[in-house]
């Protein structure tokens, strides 16, 4: 039986917070009430990794997190406290570059002959001028010739092996077949060694093993024979003096070192998105699967971990087959969730053997129901008037995906174009479809995909959902590029839908067609991620609260009906799915989004405020016409960023240290936002002049010296922050009571007003949280005093204890009634009255127990109408309010009961 988590707590491990530090907080997490700690990747990664997703060795722990003994101590510490472990695992890719991945270094050294060459998604058909297969190594920060001429590339010798080092950081091994070019003939002993290396081809298929023996001999010779050692040094110096000689040696290798931007056009290995130092693994191959998971299977077998979170499952060649292989190989039940971004109309595949997703779908659901959908037209009008924005989000997203395929991921598109042309040539009916025309069609189809990817596999039986999404994309592609001959779209639709057998091109290999479709599926997801979440979300600034991972910025909030529908479906299909409100990847903190949601209740006031702020700041800069940078779209984004993230400790007074720290954080977030948007600046071509103008604008806005902006801004944000607390608590209570497994991202048991990463990975003050938890634990146990306690905590909301107390109380209730939460159903609660839409509620039932949740929406509207009229149609019976410590008066209007706290959690005796 699967060990069902009651609740999880995500920890981001790193050099400053490793195994020892995690072990120290085990008692705190147990007292908080979570059942599982959910650990970021902890296998060996690139040195200095800030996240752990760039694994270089699946068999070893990351030494920056601690030793094997410290890892064991951490596991024991969690076991003592009854806290289980879930591991975030990365099957899609590995960290490459540098000098840390032995598998990648072997591929660089031996090319297609490496035993690991097939483990990575490498297209060896891309040749250089001499026809030799080469792996692109795009590690240079400048043009190759310049790096070569200026000594940035150097030949070195270590432990019997030669390698080119770029910037003393990136190791590019020299193939032993070319060692004779280095060893020369001046030293007799080295001449003998050169001759032995020349003989290597005769040792196939043991050529690599023989090379290892010869390297050991060479190392021994260099260590024992001073003349040989000196000659090696002389040869190195000669190569490093003469860049032409060094270039000739480099040209003889199985790799091509290049400027990093060459990857945009000529990369020949699959990457994680467009990140050159994350290379895709062929996890569909059994040896790769076994190698990558050997330590994980050992950990599961020893019950060091009880669950896995699978990162970027959409990057895999065949996600379903991978998940089935995991289940079969482990051989016992374990908790398994996948990081999967679902489109608003999309459902998680019912035949995947998982508990559900990691919760991005819930994140946007919980926020959406707190947004006043009636304000959409006003927000659209304000955004258009202020920023001059008129394009719909759907069109911006399409154009951004096209831009990604034209630039950062052009090489992947080129590869698909070549593959499509090879496939088309298999039949006379499609032989005239050229690479260029097919590539244009592929580009348009992918740009119009409404989901991250489809899931055609070698069974060749697409789901109805896949067929609909493919048909939608092809139909729109035909409209946006009608100059592409219709037969190209027909051919690709048949291939992507696994219908080549029924097409005119029956001669085409069915297996080859399916393989092409599956490769394209691996491409469409990264294009969506980079084009939409990492570009369009930073361009379309109508309402930043909605621009979140897995979100749909063009869907302005959710009705209670849609909220209930999604919760009902989860209760029926995925009752153990994770529920997230913040992760290491979210664009802003959970409480920042909740605070921003308040703006939807006061669109007219918001419009007046941003107009006034802009006039104040631009007049101060002598820019009355509003034409100087930053542009109006970025300025509009800036104001929302401030409202959402303004620190609580700066609401009343501007402490110099706290103010300076916040300004630094804002400037970093602005830089990332501008570069991700790729309008005025970008990561590949930073526009430092524009970025400086944006920084200057922000500094003037935040300057405490005679600042009319802050005089106007602070009263507004003080009110929005106070009201946002109600949304935050509503969001928290919903997550902890809805169907699924609530996940708490590190630090979010107190207020989370983080900006985009890495701001959300800052160090967490656990000592402060432990002290608060210790003080609250006793007070929460006094049931009759809870009402007074929470009233006091609400009054002192700034310190965050009210959120911590709410979490602790509900986690304790989940612990006491674990079976109930694992099995309870979900029923919408009817709300009646003139302001019925201002509240939402639901009932969960299992056996004789029932739990009712009442949530007050729209704190700004309720503040303006404190006697709002709405009643909840609770099932008959006696109800006890967990937070108020007394029986619920079903006859009382919700405006009275939900006045002090915007929620009620009611249980039957």
mmCIF file of C-alpha atoms in Angstrom, residues 184-545:
data_model
loop_
_atom_site.group_PDB
_atom_site.id
_atom_site.type_symbol
_atom_site.label_atom_id
_atom_site.label_comp_id
_atom_site.label_asym_id
_atom_site.label_seq_id
_atom_site.Cartn_x
_atom_site.Cartn_y
_atom_site.Cartn_z
ATOM 1 C CA UNK A 184 56.068 13.645 -31.066
ATOM 2 C CA UNK A 185 59.341 11.835 -31.687
ATOM 3 C CA UNK A 186 61.927 13.866 -29.792
ATOM 4 C CA UNK A 187 61.997 11.620 -26.735
ATOM 5 C CA UNK A 188 62.548 7.904 -27.252
ATOM 6 C CA UNK A 189 60.305 6.778 -24.422
ATOM 7 C CA UNK A 190 57.497 9.088 -25.558
ATOM 8 C CA UNK A 191 58.014 7.904 -29.137
ATOM 9 C CA UNK A 192 57.351 4.345 -27.962
ATOM 10 C CA UNK A 193 54.208 5.499 -26.197
ATOM 11 C CA UNK A 194 53.079 7.347 -29.323
ATOM 12 C CA UNK A 195 53.504 4.165 -31.313
ATOM 13 C CA UNK A 196 51.349 2.250 -28.831
ATOM 14 C CA UNK A 197 48.625 4.847 -29.069
ATOM 15 C CA UNK A 198 48.783 4.528 -32.878
ATOM 16 C CA UNK A 199 48.020 0.836 -32.425
ATOM 17 C CA UNK A 200 44.777 1.530 -30.517
ATOM 18 C CA UNK A 201 42.419 0.835 -33.482
ATOM 19 C CA UNK A 202 43.593 -2.789 -33.421
ATOM 20 C CA UNK A 203 42.099 -3.215 -29.952
ATOM 21 C CA UNK A 204 38.468 -2.811 -30.937
ATOM 22 C CA UNK A 205 36.051 -3.416 -29.232
ATOM 23 C CA UNK A 206 38.285 -2.902 -26.162
ATOM 24 C CA UNK A 207 39.862 0.267 -27.460
ATOM 25 C CA UNK A 208 38.763 2.466 -24.536
ATOM 26 C CA UNK A 209 39.998 -0.063 -21.961
ATOM 27 C CA UNK A 210 43.341 -0.326 -23.753
ATOM 28 C CA UNK A 211 43.570 3.478 -23.818
ATOM 29 C CA UNK A 212 43.118 3.573 -20.034
ATOM 30 C CA UNK A 213 46.037 1.189 -19.632
ATOM 31 C CA UNK A 214 48.210 3.305 -21.907
ATOM 32 C CA UNK A 215 47.282 6.479 -20.033
ATOM 33 C CA UNK A 216 48.355 4.814 -16.809
ATOM 34 C CA UNK A 217 51.686 3.887 -18.405
ATOM 35 C CA UNK A 218 52.124 7.440 -19.694
ATOM 36 C CA UNK A 219 51.394 8.842 -16.253
ATOM 37 C CA UNK A 220 53.935 6.475 -14.695
ATOM 38 C CA UNK A 221 56.520 7.404 -17.320
ATOM 39 C CA UNK A 222 56.003 11.136 -16.780
ATOM 40 C CA UNK A 223 56.292 10.649 -13.044
ATOM 41 C CA UNK A 224 59.468 8.545 -13.164
ATOM 42 C CA UNK A 225 61.370 9.932 -16.160
ATOM 43 C CA UNK A 226 62.349 13.594 -15.791
ATOM 44 C CA UNK A 227 63.342 13.916 -19.442
ATOM 45 C CA UNK A 228 60.024 12.530 -20.621
ATOM 46 C CA UNK A 229 58.209 14.804 -18.219
ATOM 47 C CA UNK A 230 60.125 17.833 -19.448
ATOM 48 C CA UNK A 231 59.446 16.901 -23.058
ATOM 49 C CA UNK A 232 55.722 16.663 -22.360
ATOM 50 C CA UNK A 233 55.916 20.128 -20.822
ATOM 51 C CA UNK A 234 57.780 21.414 -23.862
ATOM 52 C CA UNK A 235 55.204 19.964 -26.212
ATOM 53 C CA UNK A 236 52.366 21.542 -24.236
ATOM 54 C CA UNK A 237 54.119 24.898 -24.301
ATOM 55 C CA UNK A 238 54.653 24.624 -28.047
ATOM 56 C CA UNK A 239 51.003 23.947 -28.741
ATOM 57 C CA UNK A 240 49.867 26.716 -26.417
ATOM 58 C CA UNK A 241 52.276 29.193 -28.060
ATOM 59 C CA UNK A 242 51.149 28.442 -31.587
ATOM 60 C CA UNK A 243 47.397 28.759 -31.908
ATOM 61 C CA UNK A 244 47.498 27.302 -35.413
ATOM 62 C CA UNK A 245 49.012 24.075 -34.098
ATOM 63 C CA UNK A 246 46.461 24.029 -31.307
ATOM 64 C CA UNK A 247 43.672 24.577 -33.837
ATOM 65 C CA UNK A 248 44.907 21.636 -35.899
ATOM 66 C CA UNK A 249 44.861 19.399 -32.826
ATOM 67 C CA UNK A 250 41.369 20.613 -31.882
ATOM 68 C CA UNK A 251 40.132 19.971 -35.410
ATOM 69 C CA UNK A 252 41.079 16.308 -35.046
ATOM 70 C CA UNK A 253 38.767 15.768 -32.049
ATOM 71 C CA UNK A 254 35.221 14.439 -31.766
ATOM 72 C CA UNK A 255 34.040 17.770 -30.400
ATOM 73 C CA UNK A 256 33.820 21.279 -31.742
ATOM 74 C CA UNK A 257 34.301 23.992 -29.149
ATOM 75 C CA UNK A 258 32.357 27.131 -30.025
ATOM 76 C CA UNK A 259 30.861 30.438 -28.907
ATOM 77 C CA UNK A 260 27.795 29.666 -26.796
ATOM 78 C CA UNK A 261 25.408 31.347 -29.241
ATOM 79 C CA UNK A 262 26.398 28.930 -31.998
ATOM 80 C CA UNK A 263 24.134 26.499 -30.166
ATOM 81 C CA UNK A 264 21.114 28.451 -31.356
ATOM 82 C CA UNK A 265 21.768 27.290 -34.918
ATOM 83 C CA UNK A 266 23.970 24.228 -34.687
ATOM 84 C CA UNK A 267 23.398 22.377 -31.410
ATOM 85 C CA UNK A 268 23.310 18.648 -32.090
ATOM 86 C CA UNK A 269 22.232 17.300 -28.721
ATOM 87 C CA UNK A 270 18.864 17.636 -27.015
ATOM 88 C CA UNK A 271 18.950 20.124 -24.170
ATOM 89 C CA UNK A 272 16.702 20.971 -21.268
ATOM 90 C CA UNK A 273 14.904 23.853 -22.932
ATOM 91 C CA UNK A 274 17.683 26.020 -24.412
ATOM 92 C CA UNK A 275 20.244 25.506 -21.648
ATOM 93 C CA UNK A 276 23.513 24.348 -23.183
ATOM 94 C CA UNK A 277 24.902 22.763 -20.019
ATOM 95 C CA UNK A 278 21.899 20.484 -19.470
ATOM 96 C CA UNK A 279 21.977 17.588 -21.951
ATOM 97 C CA UNK A 280 18.994 15.312 -22.530
ATOM 98 C CA UNK A 281 19.212 11.637 -21.574
ATOM 99 C CA UNK A 282 17.628 8.786 -23.513
ATOM 100 C CA UNK A 283 15.809 7.411 -20.518
ATOM 101 C CA UNK A 284 13.853 5.061 -22.782
ATOM 102 C CA UNK A 285 16.992 2.876 -23.033
ATOM 103 C CA UNK A 286 17.166 0.183 -20.351
ATOM 104 C CA UNK A 287 20.890 0.643 -19.525
ATOM 105 C CA UNK A 288 20.384 4.401 -19.085
ATOM 106 C CA UNK A 289 17.305 3.849 -16.938
ATOM 107 C CA UNK A 290 19.067 1.331 -14.699
ATOM 108 C CA UNK A 291 22.214 3.441 -14.367
ATOM 109 C CA UNK A 292 20.372 6.661 -13.521
ATOM 110 C CA UNK A 293 18.059 5.014 -10.989
ATOM 111 C CA UNK A 294 20.334 2.493 -9.274
ATOM 112 C CA UNK A 295 20.870 4.659 -6.183
ATOM 113 C CA UNK A 296 17.217 5.743 -6.142
ATOM 114 C CA UNK A 297 16.060 2.116 -6.168
ATOM 115 C CA UNK A 298 18.485 1.386 -3.337
ATOM 116 C CA UNK A 299 17.061 4.300 -1.337
ATOM 117 C CA UNK A 300 13.490 3.180 -1.936
ATOM 118 C CA UNK A 301 14.388 -0.379 -0.974
ATOM 119 C CA UNK A 302 16.016 0.772 2.261
ATOM 120 C CA UNK A 303 13.069 3.128 2.926
ATOM 121 C CA UNK A 304 15.383 6.100 3.037
ATOM 122 C CA UNK A 305 12.833 7.720 0.756
ATOM 123 C CA UNK A 306 9.170 6.794 0.334
ATOM 124 C CA UNK A 307 8.254 8.785 -2.715
ATOM 125 C CA UNK A 308 9.454 10.510 -5.869
ATOM 126 C CA UNK A 309 8.589 13.752 -7.573
ATOM 127 C CA UNK A 310 9.536 13.425 -11.253
ATOM 128 C CA UNK A 311 10.888 16.641 -12.704
ATOM 129 C CA UNK A 312 9.976 17.710 -16.254
ATOM 130 C CA UNK A 313 8.202 14.495 -17.204
ATOM 131 C CA UNK A 314 7.178 16.062 -20.522
ATOM 132 C CA UNK A 315 10.802 16.076 -21.637
ATOM 133 C CA UNK A 316 10.912 12.285 -21.789
ATOM 134 C CA UNK A 317 10.560 10.348 -25.032
ATOM 135 C CA UNK A 318 7.721 8.226 -23.638
ATOM 136 C CA UNK A 319 6.510 9.471 -20.237
ATOM 137 C CA UNK A 320 3.947 6.723 -19.693
ATOM 138 C CA UNK A 321 6.454 3.945 -20.444
ATOM 139 C CA UNK A 322 8.956 5.560 -18.087
ATOM 140 C CA UNK A 323 6.447 5.775 -15.232
ATOM 141 C CA UNK A 324 5.344 2.188 -15.787
ATOM 142 C CA UNK A 325 8.976 1.077 -15.729
ATOM 143 C CA UNK A 326 9.476 2.891 -12.421
ATOM 144 C CA UNK A 327 6.507 1.137 -10.841
ATOM 145 C CA UNK A 328 7.539 -2.259 -12.154
ATOM 146 C CA UNK A 329 11.180 -1.919 -11.194
ATOM 147 C CA UNK A 330 10.549 -0.781 -7.621
ATOM 148 C CA UNK A 331 8.113 -3.613 -7.051
ATOM 149 C CA UNK A 332 6.311 -2.072 -4.086
ATOM 150 C CA UNK A 333 3.913 0.831 -3.674
ATOM 151 C CA UNK A 334 5.470 4.270 -3.291
ATOM 152 C CA UNK A 335 4.196 7.825 -3.646
ATOM 153 C CA UNK A 336 4.769 9.155 -7.168
ATOM 154 C CA UNK A 337 3.857 12.571 -8.582
ATOM 155 C CA UNK A 338 4.920 14.318 -11.776
ATOM 156 C CA UNK A 339 5.747 17.909 -12.580
ATOM 157 C CA UNK A 340 3.238 18.441 -15.352
ATOM 158 C CA UNK A 341 1.843 21.751 -16.583
ATOM 159 C CA UNK A 342 -1.768 21.324 -17.669
ATOM 160 C CA UNK A 343 -3.585 23.674 -20.017
ATOM 161 C CA UNK A 344 -6.965 24.928 -18.713
ATOM 162 C CA UNK A 345 -8.825 22.383 -20.860
ATOM 163 C CA UNK A 346 -6.353 19.540 -20.285
ATOM 164 C CA UNK A 347 -6.593 16.553 -17.935
ATOM 165 C CA UNK A 348 -3.731 14.482 -16.562
ATOM 166 C CA UNK A 349 -3.533 11.187 -18.453
ATOM 167 C CA UNK A 350 -5.772 8.692 -16.668
ATOM 168 C CA UNK A 351 -3.542 5.742 -17.604
ATOM 169 C CA UNK A 352 -0.400 7.160 -15.981
ATOM 170 C CA UNK A 353 0.505 5.155 -12.848
ATOM 171 C CA UNK A 354 0.932 8.194 -10.615
ATOM 172 C CA UNK A 355 -0.818 9.848 -7.696
ATOM 173 C CA UNK A 356 -1.144 13.101 -9.619
ATOM 174 C CA UNK A 357 0.750 16.286 -10.423
ATOM 175 C CA UNK A 358 2.935 18.446 -8.191
ATOM 176 C CA UNK A 359 0.173 21.025 -7.914
ATOM 177 C CA UNK A 360 0.613 23.885 -10.373
ATOM 178 C CA UNK A 361 -2.960 23.292 -11.500
ATOM 179 C CA UNK A 362 -4.190 23.781 -7.934
ATOM 180 C CA UNK A 363 -1.993 26.859 -7.437
ATOM 181 C CA UNK A 364 -3.816 28.691 -10.186
ATOM 182 C CA UNK A 365 -7.177 27.312 -9.108
ATOM 183 C CA UNK A 366 -6.841 28.621 -5.550
ATOM 184 C CA UNK A 367 -5.737 32.047 -6.741
ATOM 185 C CA UNK A 368 -8.304 32.217 -9.509
ATOM 186 C CA UNK A 369 -11.308 31.850 -7.219
ATOM 187 C CA UNK A 370 -10.098 34.873 -5.218
ATOM 188 C CA UNK A 371 -10.043 37.125 -8.292
ATOM 189 C CA UNK A 372 -13.133 39.183 -9.111
ATOM 190 C CA UNK A 373 -13.895 38.135 -12.674
ATOM 191 C CA UNK A 374 -16.188 41.124 -13.202
ATOM 192 C CA UNK A 375 -13.154 43.443 -13.268
ATOM 193 C CA UNK A 376 -11.697 41.988 -16.459
ATOM 194 C CA UNK A 377 -12.981 44.647 -18.821
ATOM 195 C CA UNK A 378 -11.796 47.451 -16.537
ATOM 196 C CA UNK A 379 -8.340 45.934 -16.173
ATOM 197 C CA UNK A 380 -8.053 45.422 -19.913
ATOM 198 C CA UNK A 381 -9.060 49.042 -20.519
ATOM 199 C CA UNK A 382 -6.600 50.381 -17.925
ATOM 200 C CA UNK A 383 -3.749 48.296 -19.305
ATOM 201 C CA UNK A 384 -4.500 49.406 -22.836
ATOM 202 C CA UNK A 385 -4.788 53.070 -21.882
ATOM 203 C CA UNK A 386 -1.661 53.099 -19.727
ATOM 204 C CA UNK A 387 0.677 50.841 -21.702
ATOM 205 C CA UNK A 388 -0.831 51.093 -25.161
ATOM 206 C CA UNK A 389 -1.288 47.340 -25.133
ATOM 207 C CA UNK A 390 -3.885 45.947 -27.510
ATOM 208 C CA UNK A 391 -2.724 42.434 -28.461
ATOM 209 C CA UNK A 392 -4.533 39.478 -26.968
ATOM 210 C CA UNK A 393 -2.434 37.158 -24.833
ATOM 211 C CA UNK A 394 -3.001 34.242 -27.217
ATOM 212 C CA UNK A 395 -1.389 36.188 -30.056
ATOM 213 C CA UNK A 396 1.515 37.341 -27.884
ATOM 214 C CA UNK A 397 2.126 33.728 -26.826
ATOM 215 C CA UNK A 398 2.084 32.539 -30.445
ATOM 216 C CA UNK A 399 4.549 35.207 -31.532
ATOM 217 C CA UNK A 400 6.822 34.458 -28.576
ATOM 218 C CA UNK A 401 6.902 30.775 -29.471
ATOM 219 C CA UNK A 402 7.824 31.685 -33.027
ATOM 220 C CA UNK A 403 10.586 33.907 -31.710
ATOM 221 C CA UNK A 404 12.011 31.085 -29.606
ATOM 222 C CA UNK A 405 12.051 28.785 -32.644
ATOM 223 C CA UNK A 406 13.716 31.485 -34.728
ATOM 224 C CA UNK A 407 16.439 32.051 -32.169
ATOM 225 C CA UNK A 408 17.234 30.034 -29.045
ATOM 226 C CA UNK A 409 15.789 26.764 -30.378
ATOM 227 C CA UNK A 410 16.383 27.184 -34.102
ATOM 228 C CA UNK A 411 18.810 24.263 -34.192
ATOM 229 C CA UNK A 412 16.213 21.868 -32.769
ATOM 230 C CA UNK A 413 13.722 23.084 -35.366
ATOM 231 C CA UNK A 414 16.316 22.559 -38.092
ATOM 232 C CA UNK A 415 16.871 18.994 -36.926
ATOM 233 C CA UNK A 416 13.140 18.282 -37.018
ATOM 234 C CA UNK A 417 12.959 19.772 -40.520
ATOM 235 C CA UNK A 418 15.713 17.428 -41.710
ATOM 236 C CA UNK A 419 14.021 14.445 -40.080
ATOM 237 C CA UNK A 420 10.653 15.313 -41.594
ATOM 238 C CA UNK A 421 12.192 15.587 -45.069
ATOM 239 C CA UNK A 422 13.907 12.194 -44.701
ATOM 240 C CA UNK A 423 10.582 10.699 -43.662
ATOM 241 C CA UNK A 424 8.716 12.305 -46.560
ATOM 242 C CA UNK A 425 11.218 10.930 -49.080
ATOM 243 C CA UNK A 426 10.206 7.387 -48.139
ATOM 244 C CA UNK A 427 7.103 7.708 -50.328
ATOM 245 C CA UNK A 428 6.686 9.027 -53.881
ATOM 246 C CA UNK A 429 3.453 10.641 -52.683
ATOM 247 C CA UNK A 430 5.360 13.002 -50.356
ATOM 248 C CA UNK A 431 8.865 13.021 -51.827
ATOM 249 C CA UNK A 432 8.476 16.563 -53.173
ATOM 250 C CA UNK A 433 7.902 18.002 -49.709
ATOM 251 C CA UNK A 434 11.174 19.821 -49.084
ATOM 252 C CA UNK A 435 12.922 20.357 -45.784
ATOM 253 C CA UNK A 436 12.239 24.091 -45.976
ATOM 254 C CA UNK A 437 8.490 23.772 -46.523
ATOM 255 C CA UNK A 438 8.115 21.071 -43.872
ATOM 256 C CA UNK A 439 10.116 23.126 -41.405
ATOM 257 C CA UNK A 440 7.842 26.111 -41.970
ATOM 258 C CA UNK A 441 4.816 23.930 -41.343
ATOM 259 C CA UNK A 442 6.309 22.369 -38.206
ATOM 260 C CA UNK A 443 7.101 25.815 -36.874
ATOM 261 C CA UNK A 444 3.531 27.015 -37.322
ATOM 262 C CA UNK A 445 2.009 23.851 -35.859
ATOM 263 C CA UNK A 446 4.180 23.994 -32.750
ATOM 264 C CA UNK A 447 3.510 27.730 -32.339
ATOM 265 C CA UNK A 448 -0.215 26.994 -32.257
ATOM 266 C CA UNK A 449 -0.159 23.983 -29.957
ATOM 267 C CA UNK A 450 -2.693 24.548 -27.148
ATOM 268 C CA UNK A 451 -0.862 22.162 -24.776
ATOM 269 C CA UNK A 452 2.739 21.471 -23.876
ATOM 270 C CA UNK A 453 2.752 18.234 -25.819
ATOM 271 C CA UNK A 454 0.762 15.233 -26.957
ATOM 272 C CA UNK A 455 1.533 11.639 -25.991
ATOM 273 C CA UNK A 456 1.653 9.521 -29.124
ATOM 274 C CA UNK A 457 3.801 6.442 -28.464
ATOM 275 C CA UNK A 458 4.892 3.333 -30.364
ATOM 276 C CA UNK A 459 1.477 1.776 -29.782
ATOM 277 C CA UNK A 460 0.283 4.331 -32.329
ATOM 278 C CA UNK A 461 -3.093 4.954 -30.730
ATOM 279 C CA UNK A 462 -3.439 8.664 -29.885
ATOM 280 C CA UNK A 463 -6.095 9.651 -27.397
ATOM 281 C CA UNK A 464 -9.081 11.688 -28.488
ATOM 282 C CA UNK A 465 -7.579 14.640 -26.612
ATOM 283 C CA UNK A 466 -4.348 14.330 -28.603
ATOM 284 C CA UNK A 467 -6.233 14.210 -31.894
ATOM 285 C CA UNK A 468 -8.237 17.307 -30.963
ATOM 286 C CA UNK A 469 -5.140 19.272 -29.948
ATOM 287 C CA UNK A 470 -3.237 18.268 -33.088
ATOM 288 C CA UNK A 471 -6.191 19.164 -35.316
ATOM 289 C CA UNK A 472 -6.535 22.517 -33.547
ATOM 290 C CA UNK A 473 -2.845 23.318 -34.024
ATOM 291 C CA UNK A 474 -2.815 22.310 -37.700
ATOM 292 C CA UNK A 475 -5.989 24.257 -38.473
ATOM 293 C CA UNK A 476 -4.561 27.418 -36.962
ATOM 294 C CA UNK A 477 -1.184 26.826 -38.628
ATOM 295 C CA UNK A 478 -2.870 26.712 -42.034
ATOM 296 C CA UNK A 479 -4.509 30.056 -41.264
ATOM 297 C CA UNK A 480 -1.351 31.811 -40.098
ATOM 298 C CA UNK A 481 0.862 30.584 -42.942
ATOM 299 C CA UNK A 482 -1.413 29.746 -45.880
ATOM 300 C CA UNK A 483 1.508 29.944 -48.325
ATOM 301 C CA UNK A 484 2.717 26.555 -47.129
ATOM 302 C CA UNK A 485 1.288 23.961 -49.508
ATOM 303 C CA UNK A 486 -1.675 22.159 -47.891
ATOM 304 C CA UNK A 487 -0.048 18.792 -48.541
ATOM 305 C CA UNK A 488 2.709 19.635 -46.034
ATOM 306 C CA UNK A 489 0.130 20.206 -43.309
ATOM 307 C CA UNK A 490 -1.747 17.069 -44.361
ATOM 308 C CA UNK A 491 1.423 14.995 -44.161
ATOM 309 C CA UNK A 492 2.415 16.314 -40.743
ATOM 310 C CA UNK A 493 -1.080 15.910 -39.316
ATOM 311 C CA UNK A 494 -1.091 12.280 -40.444
ATOM 312 C CA UNK A 495 2.345 11.690 -38.922
ATOM 313 C CA UNK A 496 1.595 13.410 -35.615
ATOM 314 C CA UNK A 497 -1.744 11.588 -35.342
ATOM 315 C CA UNK A 498 -0.191 8.192 -36.184
ATOM 316 C CA UNK A 499 -2.330 7.886 -39.289
ATOM 317 C CA UNK A 500 0.286 7.383 -42.018
ATOM 318 C CA UNK A 501 -1.138 3.925 -42.792
ATOM 319 C CA UNK A 502 -4.351 5.605 -43.957
ATOM 320 C CA UNK A 503 -2.630 8.447 -45.754
ATOM 321 C CA UNK A 504 -1.615 8.442 -49.445
ATOM 322 C CA UNK A 505 2.007 7.892 -48.316
ATOM 323 C CA UNK A 506 1.524 4.292 -47.206
ATOM 324 C CA UNK A 507 5.139 3.428 -48.008
ATOM 325 C CA UNK A 508 6.407 5.416 -45.055
ATOM 326 C CA UNK A 509 7.762 3.324 -42.200
ATOM 327 C CA UNK A 510 5.198 3.375 -39.421
ATOM 328 C CA UNK A 511 7.904 3.087 -36.775
ATOM 329 C CA UNK A 512 9.935 5.918 -38.294
ATOM 330 C CA UNK A 513 6.834 8.104 -38.430
ATOM 331 C CA UNK A 514 6.004 7.402 -34.795
ATOM 332 C CA UNK A 515 9.582 8.122 -33.761
ATOM 333 C CA UNK A 516 9.419 11.469 -35.531
ATOM 334 C CA UNK A 517 6.124 12.306 -33.816
ATOM 335 C CA UNK A 518 7.610 11.421 -30.431
ATOM 336 C CA UNK A 519 10.670 13.591 -31.117
ATOM 337 C CA UNK A 520 8.473 16.529 -32.050
ATOM 338 C CA UNK A 521 6.550 16.028 -28.811
ATOM 339 C CA UNK A 522 9.831 16.492 -26.917
ATOM 340 C CA UNK A 523 10.305 19.771 -28.789
ATOM 341 C CA UNK A 524 6.866 21.345 -28.365
ATOM 342 C CA UNK A 525 7.054 21.365 -24.546
ATOM 343 C CA UNK A 526 10.274 23.396 -24.306
ATOM 344 C CA UNK A 527 8.959 25.823 -26.936
ATOM 345 C CA UNK A 528 5.828 26.328 -24.851
ATOM 346 C CA UNK A 529 7.824 26.779 -21.643
ATOM 347 C CA UNK A 530 10.347 29.215 -23.104
ATOM 348 C CA UNK A 531 7.919 31.013 -25.390
ATOM 349 C CA UNK A 532 5.011 31.389 -22.994
ATOM 350 C CA UNK A 533 6.082 31.124 -19.348
ATOM 351 C CA UNK A 534 9.552 32.574 -19.871
ATOM 352 C CA UNK A 535 8.715 35.205 -22.477
ATOM 353 C CA UNK A 536 5.021 36.018 -22.959
ATOM 354 C CA UNK A 537 4.385 36.049 -19.202
ATOM 355 C CA UNK A 538 6.903 38.915 -18.970
ATOM 356 C CA UNK A 539 5.415 40.821 -21.908
ATOM 357 C CA UNK A 540 1.711 40.661 -21.146
ATOM 358 C CA UNK A 541 1.377 42.663 -17.936
ATOM 359 C CA UNK A 542 -2.368 43.188 -17.692
ATOM 360 C CA UNK A 543 -2.553 41.511 -14.254
ATOM 361 C CA UNK A 544 0.633 39.936 -12.872
ATOM 362 C CA UNK A 545 -1.210 37.812 -10.311
#
